[in-house]
Short mmCIF file of C-alpha atoms and ligand atoms in Angstrom, two decimals:
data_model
loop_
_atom_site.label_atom_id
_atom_site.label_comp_id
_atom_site.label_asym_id
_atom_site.label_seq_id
_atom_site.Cartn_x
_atom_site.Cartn_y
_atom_site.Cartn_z
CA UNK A 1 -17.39 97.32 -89.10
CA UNK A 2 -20.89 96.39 -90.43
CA UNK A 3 -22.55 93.43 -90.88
CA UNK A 4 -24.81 93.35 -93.91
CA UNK A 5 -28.03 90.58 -95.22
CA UNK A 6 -26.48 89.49 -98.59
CA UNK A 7 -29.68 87.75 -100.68
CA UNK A 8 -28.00 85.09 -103.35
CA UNK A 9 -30.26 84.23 -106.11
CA UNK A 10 -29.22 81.61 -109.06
CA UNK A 11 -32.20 82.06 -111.42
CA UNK A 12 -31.13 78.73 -113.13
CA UNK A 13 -30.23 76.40 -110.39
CA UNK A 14 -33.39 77.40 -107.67
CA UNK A 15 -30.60 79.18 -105.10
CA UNK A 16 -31.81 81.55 -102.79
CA UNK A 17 -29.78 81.95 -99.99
CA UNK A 18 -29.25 84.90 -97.75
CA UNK A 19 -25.83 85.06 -95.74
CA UNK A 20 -24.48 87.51 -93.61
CA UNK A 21 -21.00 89.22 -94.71
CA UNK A 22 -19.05 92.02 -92.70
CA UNK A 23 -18.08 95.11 -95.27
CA UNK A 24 -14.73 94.29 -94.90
CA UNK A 25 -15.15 90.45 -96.00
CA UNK A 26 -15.55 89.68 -99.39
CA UNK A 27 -18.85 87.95 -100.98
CA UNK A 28 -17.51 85.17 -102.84
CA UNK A 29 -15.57 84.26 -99.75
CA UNK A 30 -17.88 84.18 -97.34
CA UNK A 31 -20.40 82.20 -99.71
CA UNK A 32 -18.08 79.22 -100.00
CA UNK A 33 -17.46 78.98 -96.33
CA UNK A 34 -21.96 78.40 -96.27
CA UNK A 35 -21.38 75.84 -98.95
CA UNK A 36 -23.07 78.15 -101.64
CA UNK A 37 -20.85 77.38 -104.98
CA UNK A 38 -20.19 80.75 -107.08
CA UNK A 39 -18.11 80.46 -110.02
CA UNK A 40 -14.44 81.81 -110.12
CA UNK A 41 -11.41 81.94 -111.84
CA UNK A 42 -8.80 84.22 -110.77
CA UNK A 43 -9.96 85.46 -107.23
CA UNK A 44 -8.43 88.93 -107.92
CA UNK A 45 -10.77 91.29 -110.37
CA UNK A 46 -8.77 90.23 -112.97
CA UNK A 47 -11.25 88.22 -115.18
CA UNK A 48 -15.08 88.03 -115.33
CA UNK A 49 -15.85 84.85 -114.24
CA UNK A 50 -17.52 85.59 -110.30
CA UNK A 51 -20.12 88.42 -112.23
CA UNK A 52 -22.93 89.14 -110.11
CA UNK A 53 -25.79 91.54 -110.63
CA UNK A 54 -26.86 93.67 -108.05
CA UNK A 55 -30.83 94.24 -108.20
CA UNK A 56 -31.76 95.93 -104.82
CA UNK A 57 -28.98 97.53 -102.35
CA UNK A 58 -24.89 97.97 -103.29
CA UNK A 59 -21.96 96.97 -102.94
CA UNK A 60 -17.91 97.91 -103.31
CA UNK A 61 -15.84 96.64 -104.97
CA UNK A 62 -11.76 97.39 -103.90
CA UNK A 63 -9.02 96.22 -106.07
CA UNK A 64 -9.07 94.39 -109.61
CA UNK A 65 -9.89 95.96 -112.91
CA UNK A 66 -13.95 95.66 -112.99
CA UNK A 67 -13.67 98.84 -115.36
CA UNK A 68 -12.26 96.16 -117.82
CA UNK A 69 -14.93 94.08 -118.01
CA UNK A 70 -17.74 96.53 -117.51
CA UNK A 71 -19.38 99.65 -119.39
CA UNK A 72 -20.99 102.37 -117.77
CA UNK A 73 -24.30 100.80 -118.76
CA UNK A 74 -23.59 97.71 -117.17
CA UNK A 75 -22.16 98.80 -114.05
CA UNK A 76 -25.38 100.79 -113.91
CA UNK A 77 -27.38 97.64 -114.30
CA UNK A 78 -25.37 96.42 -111.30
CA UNK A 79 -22.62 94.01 -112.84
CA UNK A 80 -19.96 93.30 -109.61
CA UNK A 81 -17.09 91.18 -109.67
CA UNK A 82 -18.33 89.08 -106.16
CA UNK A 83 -14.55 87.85 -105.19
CA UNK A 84 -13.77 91.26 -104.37
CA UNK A 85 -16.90 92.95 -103.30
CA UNK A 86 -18.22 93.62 -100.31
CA UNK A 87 -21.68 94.73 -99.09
CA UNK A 88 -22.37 98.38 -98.33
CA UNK A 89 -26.00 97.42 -97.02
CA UNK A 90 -28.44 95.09 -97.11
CA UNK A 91 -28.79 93.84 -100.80
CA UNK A 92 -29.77 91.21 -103.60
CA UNK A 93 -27.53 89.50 -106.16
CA UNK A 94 -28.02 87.41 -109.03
CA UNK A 95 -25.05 85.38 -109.38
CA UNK A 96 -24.08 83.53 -112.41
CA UNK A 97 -23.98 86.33 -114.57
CA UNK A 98 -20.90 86.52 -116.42
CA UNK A 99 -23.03 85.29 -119.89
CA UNK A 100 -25.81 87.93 -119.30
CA UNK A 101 -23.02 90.81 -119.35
CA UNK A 102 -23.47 91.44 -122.97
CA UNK A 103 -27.27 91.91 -122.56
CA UNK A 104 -26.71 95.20 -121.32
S1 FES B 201 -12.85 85.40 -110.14
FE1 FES B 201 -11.82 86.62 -111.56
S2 FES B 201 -12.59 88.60 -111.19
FE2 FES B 201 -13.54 87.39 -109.69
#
């Protein structure tokens, strides 16, 4: 087990918060538990509403249907469902995504 810097950036509300999330928690979990509010609907990678953008590092994703809600392009410009991803190193996300999908 690993323990991994995950930066949290909301362009549009001023957050940026970094927590630190083992890679076998998931983000969106351990962001509510420090009080940092991500959207969410279904908790399972079964809708689009926890998108996060990943700008600098990775992350995994494990279960869900991400490949629903994302092209190739867009999973290359880092699109993640957050409530069932986990860090694979140190990284940056840009959360509240979901409307900025379609820009890419
Ligand atoms: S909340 Fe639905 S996929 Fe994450």
């Amino acid at each position: 087990m690993a323990i991994y810097k995950v930066r949290l950036i909301g362009e549009a509300d001023g957050v940026d918060e970094t927590i630190e999330v083992d890679d076998d928690e998931f983000i969106l979990d351990v962001a509510e538990a420090e009080d940092i509010k991500l959207p969410y609907s279904c908790r399972a990678g079964t809708c689009s509403t926890c998108t996060g953008r990943v700008i600098e590092g990775d992350i995994q994703e494990s279960g869900g249907d991400p490949d629903m809600f994302f092209n190739k392009g867009q999973r290359e410009a880092g699109f993640r469902l957050l409530c069932i991803s986990s860090p694979s190193s140190d990284c940056t996300v840009l959360i509240h995504q979901e409307p900025n999908i379609s820009q890419f």
